[in-house]
Structures are given as C-alpha cells and as structure tokens.
Amino acid sequence: MRKKVYRYILAIVIIAISLAMVLSYVVFLRSMKLQAESDVKRTTSILRAGFEKDEDIEFLRESSSDDYRITLIKSTGEVVFESVPKGKSYNHLNRPEVKEAMKNGVGSELRVSQTLDTLTYYYAIELNNGEILRVALDMESVKNYSRETAIILLLIYTLVILLALAITRKLTDNVVQPIEEMGENLENIDAYVPYSELVPFAESVKRQQVARQEAEDFRRHFTANVSHELKTPLTSISGYAEMIENGMAKEVDIKKFANKIRLEATRLLSLIGDIIDLSKLDSMFNKDDFKTVDLYNLVLNTLDILDYSYKEKEISLKVEGENVLVKGSYDQLEEMCYNLIDNSIKYTEPKGEILVEIGGTDGVPFLKVSDTGIGISEKDQKRIFERFFRVDKSRSKKLGGTGLGLAIVKHIVLHHEGEIDVKSTLGTGTEMTVRFPKYEN
Ligand code: ADP
C-alpha cells in the first residue's frame, strides 16, 4: 500500500511539475518572439517616418545599429542600401516578406538568413515611392537566451523533482503510518483510528470481533455442554456394566441394570441424533432443495409417528384447519412439527388436551400447537430456545428430553424465514405459533 500511494502521489507531482515547466517555457518563448517582433515593427515605423521626409540614405546609415540590419529595396528587387553589406547582394524580389509587402503594404517572415546564416526575423513595408524598407533582427541572441533559460529551467526542474521525491516520501509516511499502526492494533482499534473516514471500517472490524468472540464463546459453551451431557449417561452405563462384570450385581438386579443401560444408551443415541441435526442445520443454508409443502398433511403424517405416545397418556389430540402451502424442506418441517407436538405430549398431564391448528391468516401460513400442560414461567420462556436449557432437568431427562428440541425448532423456523411465538401460563398450558412467509409459486 505504501509503495502504491507513494507511486501515485509521485506520478501526479511529476506530471504537474513537468506540465508547468513545459508550459512556462512555451509561454516564455512566445513572449520573447512577440517582444522581438513588436520591437522590429516599431523601429521600422520610426525609420519609415524619418526616411520618407527627404529620402536621405544617410539617415538610414546613421540609424543602423548592430541589432538591426536595414535594407532598402527598389520595386525591381535591386538593393539600394544595405546597412551590413556582405559581398554580392542578390535580387530581393523573391524574398517572401518583400513579396508580401509589395502586395499588402507589409510583410514579415522568420527564417535562416541566406546572407548571414543566422535565424532572422524580417519585417518589410512599402514606402510611398514604391520602394521597400526592410528591417531584420538577428534572433540568434533570442535563441541563445532561450537555450540558457531552458538549461536553468531544467536545473530547477531537477531540483524540484528531488524535493518532490523527499516530500512525497514524507507525505506517504504521514498518510500510511497511522493506517499501518491501526492494522497492527486491531484488538484495540478504537484507540488507533487515524481519520474520521475510517470510523465505519473500525466499527465493522469491532462488530466482526464481537461476533467472532460470541461465536467462540458459544462454541466453547456448547462443547462443554455436549461433553457434560454425554458423560452423564456414559458414566452410569459404565457403572452398571462394571457391577455386572465384577459379579456385584445380584441375579435379580442384572435384568434391572441391563434395562438402565439400554435406557441410557437410548438417551445417548437421541442426544447424538439431536446434535447431528443441529450441526447439519448450522451449516445448511441452501434453499435450493425447498419444495412446496402442505402443512396440514405434514401434521397428519407427523401424528402417525406420535400416535402411540399421546394415546398412551390418554391425551385428546385434535387437528383443525385447512390445507395451507409453504415453501420449505419437508424433512426439517416435519422435525419441527414433531418436536413441538412431542413437547406438548411430554409436558401435559395424562388426559390433557392438545390442539394443532393450521391456517393462513391474510395469506400468512401458520401452525399453532396448544396444550393444557404444565406451562412455562415468563422468565423461562425467554430461555427455552437455548441449547440444553430445560426448566426441570430431571423431569426432562425422565421423559427422554435432550434440551435441544426447541433449539432445533428455532433453527428450522429461521431457516424458513419464519418466526415463532410462545404464550404460556404456569399450570394452565402453552401455545406455540410458527408463522411462515407468504407462499409464492
Ligand atoms: P427437552 O428435550 O427438554 O424437551 P426442548 O428444547 O424441547 O428440550 O425444550 C426446552 C424446555 O422447554 C423443556 O425442558 C421444557 O422445560 C420446556 N418446554 C418445552 N415445551 C413445553 C411445553 N409444551 N410445555 C411446557 N414446557 C415446555
């Protein structure tokens, strides 16, 4: 990042300085040229005024200087006067500035002089008598001056670039260092946010850290719970088996112990089954396998599996409602339905009542399971969806509960983007309602 920022800033600085230099040099050259041209034009006008008074060549001779070369040319092109004579003088009729002056009254050109071999600016004007007065300015000095200026500009350019290199490095450090510092102190990022623009980033990092910490705590807590839950039945299985092995169990106890071992093993199996279900739900967020499910038929199928347990307790179980469609995973919805009704059966005294209602209020499909069971206190209602939470641990264990049933239900409901609502009064009964998103084909 440091290199990238450095390169970007440097590239911008170099481009800006180079452009400024080239531009100022071009402007300088142009103003030099314009200045020279206007000088020549002014000199020519003064000479013309002086000469046209009495057409005295002497006046021209006296007015000539090292800077300006004055030439008087007849309309035939023949040179009448030359302030700096150089050997043979040629006919000047074909010189562009002369031609132009003859045609338009004035003419000018910048070219390398044939006579002196130097860059020269020519300015010619037609006099009243038809002759052409031409003044030439040697631009070599301008050229030399420009060259000197270019060298000075180049030197300044190099110096400025070197300075820019140093400043850019410092600037980059100033910008990047606090960000690097922040990166090194992610655990305490709040204290290291260098710019207000980075506050949202820091907040998001903080949120992720909190979420990661929560997930980590949750995982640790869950692992400890699982270990504990697995250990208890295994300890009693091992205890009973040891007593049988050592011959400590009497003949009459062996059958009793074997039954206890089987019960504990069954408990272990259902615990492991629930843990597997939960871990599957934790990792499963693929909705591709969602199908259309009829809630009413699903309830009837689930009751077939639960048939024995509620009949055994002589519980009256009624199903009311209509065929309602939802989008979801059949297996998950069946497990949800099973857990809810199974809880009602478990926590309702014999001869109690359970009502399962299926409907679609305003197109919102719902499934409601109400019982006349023991009920759940307001305080515990907040916790029943936690993993391994049981209001009465020994009662739940006796009934074959694992404390994971409602955690699984909650997961399945969330997976289907639904919501679950609990209404319960201790000693009166419980009502659990699951609502699903509107069905869309
Ligand atoms: P468990 O395997 O113990 O039934 P759940 O997660 O299914 O575990 O339920 C958590 C706890 O919520 C239960 O132990 C029980 O105390 C309470 N509970 C759940 N459903 C009912 C209900 N219908 N009536 C009374 N208590 C209930």
Coordinates of C-alpha atoms and ligand atoms in Angstrom, one line a residue:
M1 CA 0.0 0.0 0.0
R2 CA 2.8 2.4 1.0
K3 CA 4.5 1.8 -2.4
K4 CA 1.3 2.3 -4.3
V5 CA 0.4 5.6 -2.5
Y6 CA 4.0 6.8 -2.9
R7 CA 3.9 6.0 -6.7
Y8 CA 0.6 7.6 -7.2
I9 CA 1.4 10.9 -5.4
L10 CA 4.9 11.0 -7.1
A11 CA 3.4 10.4 -10.6
I12 CA 0.9 13.2 -10.0
V13 CA 3.6 15.6 -8.7
I14 CA 6.0 14.8 -11.6
I15 CA 3.2 15.2 -14.2
A16 CA 2.2 18.5 -12.7
I17 CA 5.7 19.9 -12.4
S18 CA 6.6 18.7 -16.0
L19 CA 3.5 20.3 -17.4
A20 CA 4.2 23.5 -15.5
M21 CA 7.8 23.6 -16.8
V22 CA 6.9 22.9 -20.4
L23 CA 4.1 25.4 -20.4
S24 CA 6.2 28.2 -18.8
Y25 CA 8.9 27.5 -21.4
V26 CA 6.5 27.7 -24.3
V27 CA 5.0 30.9 -22.9
F28 CA 8.4 32.4 -22.4
L29 CA 9.5 31.6 -26.0
R30 CA 6.3 33.1 -27.3
S31 CA 6.6 36.3 -25.4
M32 CA 10.3 36.6 -26.4
K33 CA 9.3 36.3 -30.1
L34 CA 6.3 38.7 -29.7
Q35 CA 8.6 41.2 -28.0
A36 CA 11.2 41.0 -30.7
E37 CA 8.6 41.3 -33.4
S38 CA 7.0 44.3 -31.9
D39 CA 10.4 46.0 -31.4
V40 CA 11.2 45.4 -35.1
K41 CA 7.8 46.8 -36.2
R42 CA 8.2 49.9 -34.0
T43 CA 11.8 50.5 -35.3
T44 CA 10.6 50.1 -38.9
S45 CA 7.8 52.6 -38.5
I46 CA 10.2 55.2 -37.0
L47 CA 12.7 54.7 -39.8
R48 CA 10.0 55.0 -42.4
A49 CA 8.8 58.3 -41.0
G50 CA 12.3 59.7 -40.9
F51 CA 13.3 58.4 -44.3
E52 CA 10.2 59.5 -46.2
K53 CA 10.7 63.1 -45.1
D54 CA 13.6 63.7 -47.6
E55 CA 14.6 60.2 -48.8
D56 CA 18.1 60.5 -47.5
I57 CA 20.1 57.3 -47.5
E58 CA 22.4 58.8 -44.9
F59 CA 19.5 58.9 -42.5
L60 CA 19.3 55.1 -42.8
R61 CA 23.0 54.6 -42.4
E62 CA 23.1 56.7 -39.3
S63 CA 20.1 54.9 -37.8
S64 CA 21.5 51.4 -38.3
S65 CA 22.9 49.6 -35.3
D66 CA 24.4 46.2 -34.5
D67 CA 20.9 44.9 -33.6
Y68 CA 19.0 45.8 -36.7
R69 CA 20.0 45.3 -40.3
I70 CA 18.3 47.8 -42.6
T71 CA 17.8 47.2 -46.3
L72 CA 16.2 49.4 -48.9
I73 CA 15.0 47.6 -52.0
K74 CA 13.7 49.0 -55.2
S75 CA 10.5 47.8 -56.6
T76 CA 12.6 45.8 -59.1
G77 CA 14.2 43.9 -56.3
E78 CA 17.6 45.6 -56.6
V79 CA 19.2 46.5 -53.2
V80 CA 19.7 50.3 -52.9
F81 CA 21.1 50.3 -49.4
E82 CA 22.3 47.6 -47.0
S83 CA 23.4 48.6 -43.5
V84 CA 25.6 45.5 -43.1
P85 CA 26.8 44.7 -46.7
K86 CA 28.0 41.1 -47.2
G87 CA 29.7 40.6 -50.5
K88 CA 27.4 40.3 -53.5
S89 CA 23.8 41.3 -53.0
Y90 CA 21.1 39.3 -54.7
N91 CA 17.9 40.5 -56.2
H92 CA 15.4 40.5 -53.3
L93 CA 12.2 40.3 -55.3
N94 CA 11.6 36.7 -54.4
R95 CA 12.1 37.2 -50.6
P96 CA 8.7 36.3 -49.1
E97 CA 8.5 39.4 -46.8
V98 CA 9.3 41.6 -49.8
K99 CA 6.8 39.9 -52.0
E100 CA 4.1 40.2 -49.3
A101 CA 5.0 43.9 -48.6
M102 CA 4.6 44.7 -52.4
K103 CA 1.2 43.0 -52.3
N104 CA -0.2 44.1 -49.0
G105 CA 1.9 47.0 -47.9
V106 CA 3.6 45.0 -45.1
G107 CA 5.2 41.6 -44.9
S108 CA 7.2 39.5 -42.4
E109 CA 9.0 36.2 -42.1
L110 CA 11.2 34.3 -39.6
R111 CA 13.9 32.2 -41.4
V112 CA 17.6 31.5 -41.5
S113 CA 19.3 34.3 -43.4
Q114 CA 20.9 33.3 -46.7
T115 CA 23.5 36.0 -46.3
L116 CA 24.4 35.6 -42.6
D117 CA 23.3 32.0 -41.9
T118 CA 21.5 33.0 -38.7
L119 CA 17.9 32.8 -37.6
T120 CA 16.5 36.2 -38.6
Y121 CA 13.1 38.0 -38.3
Y122 CA 12.4 40.2 -41.3
Y123 CA 9.8 42.9 -41.4
A124 CA 9.2 44.9 -44.6
I125 CA 7.0 47.8 -45.5
E126 CA 6.2 49.5 -48.8
L127 CA 7.2 53.2 -48.9
N128 CA 5.2 55.9 -50.6
N129 CA 7.7 55.9 -53.5
G130 CA 7.1 52.1 -54.1
E131 CA 10.5 51.1 -52.6
I132 CA 10.6 48.5 -49.8
L133 CA 12.1 49.3 -46.4
R134 CA 13.1 46.1 -44.6
V135 CA 14.4 45.7 -41.1
A136 CA 15.9 42.4 -40.0
L137 CA 16.5 41.4 -36.4
D138 CA 19.0 38.7 -35.6
M139 CA 17.1 36.2 -33.5
E140 CA 20.2 34.2 -32.6
S141 CA 20.5 36.1 -29.4
V142 CA 16.9 35.2 -28.6
K143 CA 17.7 31.6 -29.4
N144 CA 20.8 31.6 -27.2
Y145 CA 18.8 33.3 -24.4
S146 CA 16.1 30.6 -24.8
R147 CA 18.7 27.9 -24.6
E148 CA 20.1 29.4 -21.4
T149 CA 16.6 29.7 -20.0
A150 CA 15.9 26.1 -20.9
I151 CA 19.1 24.9 -19.1
I152 CA 18.1 27.0 -16.0
L153 CA 14.5 25.6 -16.1
L154 CA 15.9 22.1 -16.4
L155 CA 18.1 22.6 -13.4
I156 CA 15.1 24.0 -11.4
Y157 CA 13.1 21.0 -12.7
T158 CA 15.6 18.5 -11.4
L159 CA 15.8 20.3 -8.0
V160 CA 12.0 20.4 -7.7
I161 CA 11.7 16.8 -8.6
L162 CA 14.3 15.8 -6.0
L163 CA 12.4 17.9 -3.4
A164 CA 9.1 16.4 -4.5
L165 CA 10.6 12.9 -4.0
A166 CA 11.6 13.7 -0.4
I167 CA 8.2 15.5 0.3
T168 CA 6.2 12.7 -1.2
R169 CA 8.1 10.1 0.8
K170 CA 7.3 12.1 4.0
L171 CA 3.7 12.6 2.9
T172 CA 3.2 8.9 2.2
D173 CA 4.7 8.1 5.6
N174 CA 2.3 10.6 7.2
V175 CA -0.7 9.1 5.5
V176 CA 0.2 5.4 5.6
Q177 CA 1.9 5.0 9.0
P178 CA -1.3 5.7 11.1
I179 CA -3.2 3.1 9.0
E180 CA -0.4 0.6 9.5
E181 CA -0.4 1.3 13.2
M182 CA -4.2 0.7 13.2
G183 CA -3.7 -2.6 11.4
E184 CA -1.2 -3.7 14.0
N185 CA -3.6 -2.9 16.8
L186 CA -6.8 -4.4 15.6
E187 CA -7.6 -5.7 19.1
N188 CA -7.8 -2.1 20.3
I189 CA -8.8 -0.5 17.0
D190 CA -10.9 2.3 18.6
A191 CA -7.8 4.0 20.0
Y192 CA -6.0 3.9 16.7
V193 CA -8.4 5.3 14.2
P194 CA -6.4 8.0 12.4
Y195 CA -9.1 9.5 10.1
S196 CA -12.8 10.0 10.6
E197 CA -13.3 8.3 7.2
L198 CA -12.0 5.1 8.7
V199 CA -14.5 5.1 11.7
P200 CA -17.1 2.9 9.8
F201 CA -14.3 0.5 8.9
A202 CA -13.1 0.4 12.5
E203 CA -16.7 -0.2 13.6
S204 CA -17.2 -3.0 11.2
V205 CA -13.9 -4.6 12.4
K206 CA -15.2 -4.2 16.0
R207 CA -18.5 -5.8 15.1
Q208 CA -16.7 -8.8 13.5
Q209 CA -14.5 -9.2 16.5
V210 CA -17.5 -9.2 18.8
A211 CA -19.3 -11.7 16.5
R212 CA -16.2 -13.9 16.4
Q213 CA -15.9 -13.7 20.2
E214 CA -19.5 -14.6 20.7
A215 CA -19.3 -17.5 18.2
E216 CA -16.1 -18.7 20.0
D217 CA -17.8 -18.4 23.4
F218 CA -20.9 -20.1 22.1
R219 CA -18.8 -23.0 20.6
R220 CA -16.8 -23.4 23.8
H221 CA -20.0 -23.4 25.9
F222 CA -21.7 -25.8 23.5
T223 CA -18.7 -28.2 23.6
A224 CA -18.6 -28.1 27.4
N225 CA -22.4 -28.8 27.5
V226 CA -22.2 -31.6 25.0
S227 CA -19.3 -33.3 26.9
H228 CA -21.2 -33.0 30.1
E229 CA -24.4 -34.3 28.6
L230 CA -22.6 -37.3 27.0
K231 CA -20.6 -38.0 30.1
T232 CA -23.6 -38.5 32.5
P233 CA -25.2 -41.4 30.7
L234 CA -21.9 -43.0 29.8
T235 CA -20.8 -42.9 33.5
S236 CA -23.9 -44.7 34.6
I237 CA -23.7 -47.2 31.7
S238 CA -20.1 -47.9 32.7
G239 CA -21.1 -48.1 36.4
Y240 CA -23.8 -50.7 35.8
A241 CA -21.6 -52.7 33.4
E242 CA -18.8 -52.7 36.0
M243 CA -21.1 -54.0 38.7
I244 CA -22.3 -56.8 36.4
E245 CA -18.7 -57.6 35.4
N246 CA -17.4 -57.8 39.0
G247 CA -20.3 -60.0 39.9
M248 CA -21.5 -57.3 42.4
A249 CA -25.0 -57.3 40.8
K250 CA -27.3 -60.0 42.1
E251 CA -29.1 -62.2 39.6
V252 CA -32.4 -60.3 40.1
D253 CA -30.6 -56.9 39.5
I254 CA -28.9 -57.9 36.3
K255 CA -32.1 -57.5 34.3
K256 CA -32.8 -54.2 36.0
F257 CA -29.3 -52.9 35.3
A258 CA -29.5 -54.1 31.7
N259 CA -32.7 -52.1 31.3
K260 CA -31.0 -49.0 32.8
I261 CA -28.1 -49.4 30.4
R262 CA -30.5 -49.7 27.5
L263 CA -32.4 -46.5 28.6
E264 CA -29.1 -44.5 29.0
A265 CA -27.9 -45.8 25.6
T266 CA -31.2 -44.7 24.0
R267 CA -30.8 -41.3 25.6
L268 CA -27.3 -41.1 24.3
L269 CA -28.5 -42.0 20.8
S270 CA -31.2 -39.4 20.8
L271 CA -28.7 -36.8 22.2
I272 CA -26.3 -37.6 19.4
G273 CA -29.1 -37.6 16.9
D274 CA -30.1 -34.1 18.0
I275 CA -26.5 -32.8 18.0
I276 CA -26.1 -34.1 14.4
D277 CA -29.4 -32.4 13.4
L278 CA -28.2 -29.1 14.9
S279 CA -24.8 -29.2 13.3
K280 CA -26.5 -30.0 9.9
L281 CA -28.8 -27.0 10.4
D282 CA -25.8 -24.8 11.4
S283 CA -24.1 -25.5 8.1
M284 CA -27.2 -25.8 5.8
F285 CA -28.3 -22.5 4.2
N286 CA -29.0 -23.9 0.8
K287 CA -32.6 -23.2 -0.1
D288 CA -32.3 -24.9 -3.5
D289 CA -34.0 -28.1 -2.1
F290 CA -37.1 -26.2 -0.8
K291 CA -40.3 -27.6 -2.2
T292 CA -44.0 -26.9 -1.8
V293 CA -45.2 -28.5 1.5
D294 CA -48.8 -28.8 2.6
L295 CA -48.7 -28.0 6.4
Y296 CA -52.0 -29.8 7.1
N297 CA -50.8 -33.1 5.5
L298 CA -47.5 -32.8 7.2
V299 CA -49.2 -32.5 10.6
L300 CA -51.3 -35.6 9.9
N301 CA -48.2 -37.6 8.9
T302 CA -46.3 -36.5 12.0
L303 CA -49.2 -37.6 14.2
D304 CA -48.8 -41.1 12.8
I305 CA -45.4 -41.3 14.3
L306 CA -46.5 -39.8 17.7
D307 CA -49.7 -41.9 17.8
Y308 CA -48.5 -44.3 20.5
S309 CA -47.2 -41.7 23.0
Y310 CA -50.3 -39.5 23.2
K311 CA -52.7 -42.4 23.2
E312 CA -50.7 -44.0 26.0
K313 CA -51.3 -40.9 28.1
E314 CA -55.0 -40.7 27.0
I315 CA -54.4 -37.2 25.8
S316 CA -57.1 -35.9 23.5
L317 CA -55.4 -34.5 20.4
K318 CA -57.3 -32.6 17.8
V319 CA -56.2 -31.1 14.4
E320 CA -58.2 -28.2 13.0
G321 CA -57.7 -26.0 9.9
E322 CA -57.2 -26.3 6.2
N323 CA -54.7 -27.2 3.6
V324 CA -52.0 -24.5 3.6
L325 CA -49.0 -24.4 1.4
V326 CA -45.5 -23.2 2.4
K327 CA -42.1 -23.3 0.7
G328 CA -39.6 -25.4 2.6
S329 CA -37.7 -28.6 3.4
Y330 CA -40.2 -31.4 4.1
D331 CA -37.8 -33.2 6.5
Q332 CA -37.0 -30.1 8.5
L333 CA -40.6 -29.0 8.8
E334 CA -41.6 -32.5 9.9
E335 CA -38.9 -32.4 12.6
M336 CA -40.1 -29.0 13.7
C337 CA -43.7 -30.2 13.9
Y338 CA -42.7 -33.4 15.7
N339 CA -40.6 -31.5 18.3
L340 CA -43.5 -29.1 19.1
I341 CA -46.2 -31.7 19.4
D342 CA -43.9 -34.1 21.2
N343 CA -43.1 -31.4 23.8
S344 CA -46.9 -30.8 24.3
I345 CA -47.3 -34.5 24.9
K346 CA -44.4 -34.7 27.3
Y347 CA -45.3 -31.7 29.3
T348 CA -49.1 -32.3 29.5
E349 CA -50.5 -34.5 32.3
P350 CA -52.4 -37.6 31.3
K351 CA -56.0 -37.0 30.0
G352 CA -55.0 -33.4 29.0
E353 CA -55.8 -31.8 25.7
I354 CA -53.7 -30.8 22.7
L355 CA -54.9 -28.7 19.7
V356 CA -53.0 -28.4 16.5
E357 CA -54.3 -25.6 14.2
I358 CA -53.2 -24.9 10.6
G359 CA -54.3 -21.9 8.7
G360 CA -53.4 -18.8 6.7
T361 CA -54.4 -15.5 8.2
D362 CA -54.1 -12.8 5.5
G363 CA -52.2 -15.3 3.4
V364 CA -49.6 -15.8 6.2
P365 CA -49.4 -19.6 6.8
F366 CA -49.3 -20.6 10.5
L367 CA -49.1 -23.7 12.7
K368 CA -50.2 -23.4 16.3
V369 CA -49.7 -26.1 18.9
S370 CA -51.6 -25.5 22.2
D371 CA -51.8 -27.8 25.2
T372 CA -53.3 -27.8 28.7
G373 CA -49.9 -28.8 30.2
I374 CA -47.7 -27.6 33.0
G375 CA -46.9 -24.3 31.3
I376 CA -43.7 -22.2 31.3
S377 CA -42.9 -19.2 33.6
E378 CA -42.4 -15.9 31.9
K379 CA -38.7 -15.9 32.9
D380 CA -38.1 -19.4 31.4
Q381 CA -40.0 -18.5 28.2
K382 CA -37.0 -16.3 27.3
R383 CA -34.6 -19.2 27.6
I384 CA -36.4 -22.3 26.3
F385 CA -34.8 -21.9 22.8
E386 CA -31.3 -22.0 24.2
R387 CA -29.3 -25.3 23.6
F388 CA -29.6 -27.6 26.5
F389 CA -31.9 -25.4 28.5
R390 CA -34.5 -27.3 30.4
V391 CA -36.9 -25.9 33.0
D392 CA -36.8 -29.0 35.1
K393 CA -33.8 -31.1 34.1
S394 CA -34.6 -34.3 35.9
R395 CA -38.2 -34.3 34.6
S396 CA -37.0 -33.6 31.0
K397 CA -34.4 -36.4 31.3
K398 CA -37.0 -38.9 32.7
L399 CA -39.1 -38.0 29.6
G400 CA -36.2 -38.7 27.3
G401 CA -35.6 -35.0 26.6
T402 CA -32.2 -33.6 25.5
G403 CA -32.8 -29.9 25.8
L404 CA -32.1 -29.5 22.1
G405 CA -35.6 -29.9 20.7
L406 CA -36.7 -26.2 20.7
A407 CA -33.2 -25.1 19.7
I408 CA -33.7 -27.2 16.6
V409 CA -37.2 -25.8 16.1
K410 CA -35.9 -22.2 16.3
H411 CA -33.2 -23.0 13.8
I412 CA -35.6 -24.6 11.3
V413 CA -38.0 -21.6 11.7
L414 CA -35.2 -19.1 11.0
H415 CA -34.0 -21.2 8.1
H416 CA -37.5 -20.8 6.6
E417 CA -37.5 -17.1 7.3
G418 CA -40.4 -17.6 9.7
E419 CA -41.0 -16.6 13.3
I420 CA -42.0 -18.4 16.5
D421 CA -44.1 -17.0 19.3
V422 CA -44.7 -18.5 22.8
K423 CA -47.7 -17.8 25.0
S424 CA -47.8 -19.8 28.3
T425 CA -49.2 -19.6 31.8
L426 CA -47.8 -21.9 34.5
G427 CA -50.3 -24.6 35.4
T428 CA -52.7 -23.7 32.5
G429 CA -50.9 -24.5 29.3
T430 CA -48.7 -23.5 26.5
E431 CA -49.3 -22.2 23.0
M432 CA -46.6 -22.1 20.3
T433 CA -47.2 -20.4 17.0
V434 CA -45.0 -20.6 14.0
R435 CA -45.6 -18.2 11.1
F436 CA -44.1 -18.6 7.6
P437 CA -43.6 -16.2 4.7
K438 CA -46.5 -15.9 2.3
Y439 CA -46.5 -18.7 -0.2
E440 CA -45.3 -17.7 -3.7
N441 CA -45.3 -20.1 -6.5
Ligands
ADP1 P1 -36.5 -31.1 26.0 O1 -35.7 -32.1 25.3 O2 -36.0 -31.0 27.4 O3 -37.9 -31.2 25.9 P2 -36.7 -28.7 24.4 O4 -35.6 -27.8 23.9 O5 -37.6 -29.3 23.5 O6 -35.9 -29.7 25.3 O7 -37.5 -27.8 25.5 C1 -36.8 -27.0 26.4 C2 -37.6 -26.9 27.7 O8 -38.8 -26.1 27.5 C3 -38.1 -28.2 28.2 O9 -37.2 -28.9 29.0 C4 -39.4 -27.8 29.0 O10 -39.0 -27.4 30.3 C5 -39.8 -26.6 28.2 N1 -41.0 -26.8 27.4 C6 -41.0 -27.0 26.0 N2 -42.2 -27.2 25.5 C7 -43.1 -27.2 26.6 C8 -44.5 -27.3 26.7 N3 -45.3 -27.5 25.7 N4 -45.0 -27.1 27.9 C9 -44.2 -26.9 29.0 N5 -42.9 -26.8 28.9 C10 -42.3 -26.9 27.7

